[in-house]
Amino acid sequence: MVKDFNWCYSGKKVLITGNTGFKGSWLTQWLIDLGADIYGLSNSVPTNPSMFEILDLEKNITQYWGDIEDYQFVRKTIGEIKPDFIFHFAAQALVGVSYSNPWQTIQTNVMGGASVLEAIRHHDANVTLVFITSDKAYENVEQIWGYRECDRMGGKDIYSSSKGAMDIIARSYYLSFLRHQSNIRFGIARAGNVIGGGDWAKDRVVVDCVNAWQQEKSVEIRSPKATRPWQHVLEPLSGYLRLGQCLSENKLSTEKINDFNFGPNSLVNQSVIDLIEDLSKCIETSPTPPFIITGDIPFQESQLLKLNCEKALSELGWQPTLSYEETVAFTGDWYSQFIKGDLKGLMNLTKRQINTYSELSKCRFATWI
Ligand SMILES: NC(=O)c1ccc[n+]([C@@H]2O[C@H](COP(=O)([O-])OP(=O)(O)OC[C@H]3O[C@@H](n4cnc5c(N)ncnc54)[C@H](O)[C@@H]3O)[C@@H](O)[C@H]2O)c1
């Protein structure tokens, strides 16, 4: 019998580091809906507004406030909770900030991740750790085909190199220690940029659009022709949940590192202009024209970064669910509701989108979700 997410996570203790951020908030809501008992570890709520506050998540979870770089705090927290699962998201997640604050980015992303790994090395209870890094961990050689899990790690900017370094350290922790500990199940998950309601981080195209359109102004864009493998935040989250499930059910070999890419269908590669025009059709306050082009590029970001997700399909049975049109509609609907100021309605909409996503996955291919 194929066991579903509900069977896997209901009643389980799940610790999410970085739970107050964009991805962490969506995963928290999804796992609450699945009946899990959620513990969060973050240093702050990173944006205002924030998905964490709009969904009023703190009232339904146990929150630990502290710094992921503080190894003693991380070890004590994990020891106290004894979680069945840990999803590690906490990070300085912005390329732009890594240019203005490289030292802090390295501290948070590398030493913060190492705190979690070292704490787990000393942990006696059973736990499944899903360690989230990024597509930017790969050495970007501007190739047109997708990166595979066997490709080299690298990074030409500080954010990317912090993720590449963390990935190498995570692998070496696994190979040196964790794979010899029968109580630990461990996997690494890499995904690219995601879109979806509830993001307010700086220098992200959808967030810039919403901020401008809320004031009925055209958004300023810098790289109109750049294409991106746009994916909804629920896509990689479903991959992380599936990886946690397969690890916890001992479905994956422990002889090798269980690292997986989670990306959209390879046909999804629309330009920034396409995305903005399509999104503007979903959001009533967007002006005509919805964007103006400026030449001002604040920092360099790697172009042409695609992931090959065949390993996730073959070993986890995971594949993306939403089309590009559905991804845009989910995102546009969420921000339209936000602009209308119906914050209570947003809680229901978020739950509905998670539910719709799960139903679409089930009827398209997945029986486990
Ligand atoms: N959003 C994306 O498009 C994307 C793409 C690829 C990978 N990722 C990765 O996924 C993870 C989550 O991304 P996100 O977009 O949700 O990021 P986010 O910036 O929205 O959230 C980051 C979270 O980490 C916490 N945090 C930051 N520094 C901390 C510290 N020193 N101690 C404790 N907590 C700290 C913040 O409070 C917040 O909860 C990150 O590892 C990021 O690099 C994100």
Coordinates of C-alpha atoms and ligand atoms in Angstrom, one line a residue:
M1 CA 0.0 0.0 0.0
V2 CA 1.3 3.5 -0.8
K3 CA 1.2 5.6 2.4
D4 CA 0.3 9.2 2.0
F5 CA 1.6 12.5 3.6
N6 CA -1.1 12.4 6.2
W7 CA -0.1 8.9 7.4
C8 CA 3.5 10.0 7.5
Y9 CA 3.3 13.4 9.3
S10 CA 0.1 13.3 11.3
G11 CA 0.9 13.3 15.1
K12 CA 4.6 13.6 14.4
K13 CA 6.9 16.3 15.9
V14 CA 8.3 18.5 13.2
L15 CA 11.0 21.1 13.8
I16 CA 11.2 23.8 11.0
T17 CA 14.2 26.1 11.2
G18 CA 13.5 29.4 9.4
N19 CA 9.8 28.8 10.0
T20 CA 9.0 32.5 9.9
G21 CA 10.2 33.0 6.3
F22 CA 8.4 32.5 3.0
K23 CA 8.9 28.8 2.5
G24 CA 8.9 28.0 6.2
S25 CA 5.5 29.6 6.7
W26 CA 3.9 27.7 3.8
L27 CA 5.4 24.4 5.0
T28 CA 4.1 25.1 8.6
Q29 CA 0.6 25.6 7.3
W30 CA 0.7 22.5 5.2
L31 CA 2.0 20.3 8.1
I32 CA -0.5 21.8 10.5
D33 CA -3.2 20.8 8.0
L34 CA -1.7 17.3 7.9
G35 CA -2.0 17.0 11.7
A36 CA 1.7 17.5 12.6
D37 CA 2.9 19.0 15.9
I38 CA 5.1 22.0 14.7
Y39 CA 8.1 23.5 16.4
G40 CA 9.7 26.6 14.9
L41 CA 13.3 27.9 15.3
S42 CA 14.0 31.4 13.9
N43 CA 15.7 34.6 15.0
S44 CA 13.0 37.0 13.9
V45 CA 10.1 37.6 11.5
P46 CA 12.1 38.8 8.5
T47 CA 9.5 41.0 6.6
N48 CA 6.6 43.2 7.3
P49 CA 4.0 42.2 6.1
S50 CA 4.8 38.6 6.6
M51 CA 3.0 35.3 5.8
F52 CA 3.9 34.1 9.3
E53 CA 1.9 36.9 10.9
I54 CA -1.0 36.9 8.3
L55 CA -1.6 33.2 9.0
D56 CA -1.2 33.8 12.7
L57 CA 1.0 30.7 12.8
E58 CA 2.6 31.3 16.2
K59 CA -0.6 30.5 18.0
N60 CA -0.6 27.0 16.5
I61 CA 3.0 26.0 17.0
T62 CA 5.7 26.0 19.7
Q63 CA 8.2 28.8 18.8
Y64 CA 11.8 29.0 19.8
W65 CA 13.4 32.4 19.1
G66 CA 17.2 32.3 18.7
D67 CA 20.2 32.3 16.4
I68 CA 20.9 29.3 14.2
E69 CA 24.6 30.1 14.4
D70 CA 24.5 29.5 18.2
Y71 CA 25.4 25.8 18.3
Q72 CA 24.6 25.4 22.1
F73 CA 21.1 26.8 21.5
V74 CA 20.4 24.7 18.5
R75 CA 21.7 21.5 20.3
K76 CA 19.6 22.2 23.4
T77 CA 16.5 23.0 21.3
I78 CA 16.7 19.8 19.3
G79 CA 17.5 17.8 22.5
E80 CA 14.5 19.2 24.2
I81 CA 12.0 18.7 21.4
K82 CA 13.3 15.3 20.1
P83 CA 11.6 15.9 16.8
D84 CA 10.7 13.1 14.4
F85 CA 11.6 15.4 11.4
I86 CA 13.7 18.5 10.9
F87 CA 13.4 20.7 7.8
H88 CA 16.3 23.1 7.8
F89 CA 15.5 26.4 6.0
A90 CA 17.1 29.1 8.2
A91 CA 19.4 31.2 6.0
Q92 CA 20.3 34.6 4.7
A93 CA 18.4 33.8 1.5
L94 CA 19.0 37.0 -0.6
V95 CA 21.7 37.4 -3.3
G96 CA 21.5 41.2 -2.9
V97 CA 22.1 41.1 0.8
S98 CA 25.1 38.9 0.3
Y99 CA 26.7 41.7 -1.6
S100 CA 26.1 44.2 1.2
N101 CA 26.7 41.8 4.0
P102 CA 29.0 38.9 2.9
W103 CA 30.4 38.1 6.3
Q104 CA 26.9 37.7 7.9
T105 CA 25.7 35.6 4.9
I106 CA 28.6 33.2 5.3
Q107 CA 28.1 33.0 9.1
T108 CA 24.3 32.3 8.8
N109 CA 24.4 30.0 5.8
V110 CA 27.6 28.0 6.6
M111 CA 28.0 28.1 10.4
G112 CA 24.2 28.0 10.9
G113 CA 23.9 24.9 8.8
A114 CA 26.9 23.3 10.6
S115 CA 25.2 24.0 14.0
V116 CA 22.3 21.8 12.9
L117 CA 24.6 19.0 11.6
E118 CA 26.8 19.0 14.6
A119 CA 23.8 18.9 16.9
I120 CA 22.4 16.0 15.0
R121 CA 25.8 14.2 15.2
H122 CA 25.3 14.3 19.1
H123 CA 21.6 13.4 19.0
D124 CA 20.6 10.0 20.3
A125 CA 16.9 9.8 19.3
N126 CA 15.5 8.9 15.9
V127 CA 15.2 11.8 13.5
T128 CA 14.9 12.5 9.8
L129 CA 16.7 15.6 8.6
V130 CA 15.9 17.3 5.3
F131 CA 18.6 19.9 4.6
I132 CA 17.5 22.6 2.2
T133 CA 20.2 24.3 0.1
S134 CA 19.7 25.8 -3.4
D135 CA 20.1 25.4 -7.1
K136 CA 22.8 28.1 -6.7
A137 CA 25.0 25.6 -4.9
Y138 CA 26.0 24.2 -8.3
E139 CA 29.0 25.6 -10.1
N140 CA 27.2 27.6 -12.8
V141 CA 28.9 27.0 -16.1
E142 CA 26.0 28.6 -18.1
Q143 CA 25.1 25.3 -19.6
I144 CA 21.7 25.0 -21.3
W145 CA 20.8 21.7 -19.9
G146 CA 19.8 21.1 -16.3
Y147 CA 22.3 20.5 -13.5
R148 CA 22.3 17.0 -12.0
E149 CA 23.0 15.9 -8.5
C150 CA 26.5 14.6 -9.6
D151 CA 27.6 18.0 -10.9
R152 CA 30.1 20.1 -9.1
M153 CA 29.3 22.6 -6.3
G154 CA 30.6 26.2 -6.8
G155 CA 29.4 29.8 -6.6
K156 CA 30.7 33.1 -8.1
D157 CA 28.8 35.4 -5.7
I158 CA 28.8 35.1 -1.9
Y159 CA 25.2 33.8 -1.6
S160 CA 25.9 31.0 -4.1
S161 CA 29.3 30.1 -2.6
S162 CA 27.8 30.0 0.9
K163 CA 25.2 27.5 -0.4
G164 CA 27.8 25.5 -2.3
A165 CA 30.1 25.4 0.8
M166 CA 27.2 24.3 3.0
D167 CA 26.2 21.6 0.6
I168 CA 29.8 20.2 0.6
I169 CA 29.9 20.3 4.4
A170 CA 26.5 18.6 4.7
R171 CA 27.6 15.8 2.4
S172 CA 30.9 15.3 4.3
Y173 CA 29.0 15.2 7.6
Y174 CA 26.8 12.5 6.2
L175 CA 29.6 10.5 4.8
S176 CA 31.9 10.9 7.8
F177 CA 29.3 10.6 10.6
L178 CA 25.6 10.5 10.0
R179 CA 25.4 7.5 7.8
H180 CA 27.0 5.4 10.5
Q181 CA 24.3 6.5 13.0
S182 CA 21.3 4.2 12.7
N183 CA 19.0 6.8 14.4
I184 CA 19.6 9.4 11.7
R185 CA 18.1 9.6 8.2
F186 CA 19.4 12.5 6.1
G187 CA 18.8 14.1 2.7
I188 CA 19.7 17.3 0.9
A189 CA 17.1 19.1 -1.2
R190 CA 18.0 21.8 -3.9
A191 CA 15.4 24.0 -5.6
G192 CA 15.5 27.2 -7.6
N193 CA 13.7 30.5 -7.1
V194 CA 10.1 30.1 -6.2
I195 CA 7.1 32.4 -6.5
G196 CA 3.7 32.3 -4.7
G197 CA 1.6 34.4 -2.3
G198 CA 3.1 35.6 0.9
D199 CA 6.6 36.6 -0.2
W200 CA 7.8 40.1 0.7
A201 CA 11.6 39.6 0.3
K202 CA 13.6 42.4 -1.4
D203 CA 14.5 42.3 -5.1
R204 CA 12.2 39.5 -6.1
V205 CA 10.2 40.3 -9.3
V206 CA 6.7 39.3 -8.0
V207 CA 7.2 41.2 -4.8
D208 CA 8.4 44.3 -6.7
C209 CA 5.2 44.1 -8.9
V210 CA 2.9 43.8 -6.0
N211 CA 4.5 46.7 -4.1
A212 CA 4.2 48.9 -7.2
W213 CA 0.8 47.8 -8.3
Q214 CA -0.7 48.3 -4.9
Q215 CA 0.0 52.0 -5.4
E216 CA -1.2 51.7 -9.1
K217 CA 2.4 52.4 -10.3
S218 CA 4.2 50.6 -13.1
V219 CA 7.0 48.3 -11.8
E220 CA 10.6 49.1 -12.8
I221 CA 12.3 46.1 -14.2
R222 CA 16.0 45.5 -15.2
S223 CA 16.3 42.3 -17.2
P224 CA 13.0 42.0 -19.1
K225 CA 14.2 39.2 -21.4
A226 CA 15.8 37.1 -18.7
T227 CA 14.0 33.7 -18.5
R228 CA 13.5 31.7 -15.4
P229 CA 12.2 28.3 -14.6
W230 CA 9.3 29.8 -12.5
Q231 CA 7.8 27.4 -10.0
H232 CA 5.2 27.7 -7.3
V233 CA 6.5 27.4 -3.7
L234 CA 4.3 24.4 -3.1
E235 CA 6.2 22.4 -5.7
P236 CA 9.6 22.1 -3.9
L237 CA 7.7 21.9 -0.6
S238 CA 6.0 18.8 -1.9
G239 CA 9.4 17.4 -2.9
Y240 CA 10.8 18.1 0.6
L241 CA 7.9 16.4 2.2
R242 CA 8.2 13.4 -0.1
L243 CA 12.0 13.2 0.6
G244 CA 11.3 13.3 4.4
Q245 CA 8.7 10.5 3.9
C246 CA 10.9 8.2 1.8
L247 CA 13.8 8.7 4.2
S248 CA 11.7 8.0 7.3
E249 CA 10.2 4.9 5.7
N250 CA 13.7 3.6 4.9
K251 CA 12.9 3.6 1.1
L252 CA 16.3 5.0 0.1
S253 CA 19.8 3.5 0.3
T254 CA 22.0 4.8 3.0
E255 CA 25.1 3.7 1.0
K256 CA 25.1 7.0 -1.0
I257 CA 24.1 10.5 -0.3
N258 CA 20.4 11.2 -0.8
D259 CA 20.5 14.6 -2.6
F260 CA 17.7 15.6 -4.9
N261 CA 16.8 18.5 -7.2
F262 CA 13.2 19.8 -7.3
G263 CA 12.4 22.0 -10.2
P264 CA 9.5 22.8 -12.6
N265 CA 8.7 21.1 -15.9
S266 CA 11.4 21.9 -18.4
L267 CA 8.9 23.7 -20.7
V268 CA 8.4 26.4 -18.0
N269 CA 10.9 29.0 -19.1
Q270 CA 9.0 32.2 -19.6
S271 CA 10.6 35.7 -19.6
V272 CA 10.3 38.3 -16.9
I273 CA 8.0 40.3 -19.2
D274 CA 5.8 37.3 -19.9
L275 CA 5.4 36.7 -16.1
I276 CA 4.7 40.3 -15.4
E277 CA 2.1 40.6 -18.1
D278 CA 0.4 37.4 -17.1
L279 CA 0.4 38.3 -13.4
S280 CA -1.0 41.8 -14.2
K281 CA -4.1 40.2 -15.7
C282 CA -4.8 38.5 -12.3
I283 CA -4.3 41.7 -10.2
E284 CA -7.0 44.4 -10.7
T285 CA -4.9 47.3 -9.5
S286 CA -2.1 46.8 -12.0
P287 CA -1.8 49.9 -14.2
T288 CA -1.2 50.2 -18.0
P289 CA 1.6 49.6 -18.8
P290 CA 2.3 47.2 -15.9
F291 CA 6.1 47.7 -16.1
I292 CA 8.8 50.2 -17.3
I293 CA 12.3 49.1 -18.1
T294 CA 15.3 50.7 -16.3
G295 CA 19.0 50.0 -17.0
D296 CA 19.9 49.9 -13.3
I297 CA 21.2 46.5 -12.3
P298 CA 22.0 46.5 -8.6
F299 CA 24.0 43.3 -8.5
Q300 CA 25.0 40.4 -10.7
E301 CA 23.0 37.2 -10.4
S302 CA 23.7 34.0 -12.2
Q303 CA 21.6 33.5 -15.4
L304 CA 20.7 30.2 -17.0
L305 CA 20.3 27.9 -14.1
K306 CA 18.1 24.9 -14.7
L307 CA 17.8 21.7 -12.7
N308 CA 17.5 18.2 -14.0
C309 CA 14.9 16.4 -11.7
E310 CA 15.1 12.9 -13.1
K311 CA 16.6 11.5 -9.9
A312 CA 13.6 12.8 -7.9
L313 CA 11.3 11.1 -10.4
S314 CA 13.1 7.8 -10.5
E315 CA 13.8 7.4 -6.7
L316 CA 11.1 9.4 -5.0
G317 CA 8.4 9.2 -7.7
W318 CA 8.2 13.0 -7.4
Q319 CA 7.4 15.4 -10.3
P320 CA 6.0 18.9 -10.5
T321 CA 2.3 19.3 -10.6
L322 CA 1.3 22.8 -11.8
S323 CA 1.5 24.3 -15.2
Y324 CA 3.0 27.8 -15.7
E325 CA -0.6 29.2 -16.0
E326 CA -1.7 27.6 -12.8
T327 CA 1.5 28.9 -11.0
V328 CA 0.7 32.4 -12.1
A329 CA -3.0 32.1 -11.2
F330 CA -2.2 30.8 -7.7
T331 CA 0.2 33.7 -7.1
G332 CA -2.1 36.4 -8.6
D333 CA -5.1 35.2 -6.7
W334 CA -3.2 35.3 -3.4
Y335 CA -1.9 38.8 -3.9
S336 CA -5.2 40.1 -5.2
Q337 CA -6.8 39.0 -2.0
F338 CA -4.0 40.6 0.0
I339 CA -4.4 44.0 -1.9
K340 CA -8.1 43.9 -1.1
G341 CA -7.1 43.8 2.6
D342 CA -9.1 40.6 3.4
L343 CA -6.5 39.0 5.7
K344 CA -8.9 36.5 7.3
G345 CA -9.8 35.4 3.8
L346 CA -6.1 34.8 3.1
M347 CA -5.9 32.1 5.7
N348 CA -8.7 30.2 3.9
L349 CA -7.2 30.9 0.5
T350 CA -3.8 29.6 1.6
K351 CA -5.4 26.4 2.9
R352 CA -7.5 26.1 -0.2
Q353 CA -4.4 26.4 -2.4
I354 CA -2.6 23.7 -0.5
N355 CA -5.7 21.5 -0.8
T356 CA -6.1 22.2 -4.5
Y357 CA -2.4 21.5 -5.1
S358 CA -2.7 18.2 -3.3
E359 CA -5.8 17.2 -5.2
L360 CA -4.3 18.1 -8.5
S361 CA -1.1 16.1 -7.7
K362 CA -3.3 13.1 -6.7
C363 CA -5.4 13.1 -9.8
R364 CA -2.5 13.8 -12.2
F365 CA 0.0 11.3 -10.9
A366 CA 0.9 11.1 -7.2
T367 CA -0.8 8.7 -4.9
W368 CA 1.3 9.5 -1.9
I369 CA 0.6 13.2 -1.3
Ligands
LIG1 N1 12.8 31.6 -1.8 C1 13.5 31.1 -2.9 O1 13.2 31.4 -4.0 C2 14.6 30.1 -2.6 C3 15.2 29.4 -3.7 C4 16.2 28.5 -3.4 C5 16.5 28.2 -2.1 N2 15.9 28.8 -1.1 C6 16.4 28.4 0.2 O2 15.3 28.0 1.0 C7 15.4 28.5 2.4 C8 14.2 29.3 2.8 O3 14.1 30.4 1.9 P1 13.0 31.6 2.1 O4 12.8 32.2 0.8 O5 11.9 31.0 2.9 O6 13.9 32.6 3.0 P2 13.3 33.8 3.9 O7 14.3 34.9 3.9 O8 11.9 34.1 3.6 O9 13.4 33.1 5.4 C9 14.6 32.9 6.1 C10 14.3 32.3 7.4 O10 15.5 32.1 8.1 C11 15.5 32.7 9.4 N3 16.8 33.2 9.7 C12 17.7 33.9 9.0 N4 18.8 34.1 9.7 C13 18.7 33.4 10.8 C14 19.5 33.2 12.0 N5 20.8 33.7 12.0 N6 19.1 32.4 13.0 C15 17.8 31.9 12.9 N7 17.0 32.0 11.9 C16 17.4 32.8 10.9 C17 14.5 33.9 9.2 O11 14.0 34.4 10.4 C18 13.5 33.3 8.3 O12 12.6 32.5 9.2 C19 16.7 29.2 2.4 O13 17.7 28.3 2.8 C20 17.0 29.6 1.0 O14 18.3 29.8 0.7 C21 15.0 29.7 -1.3

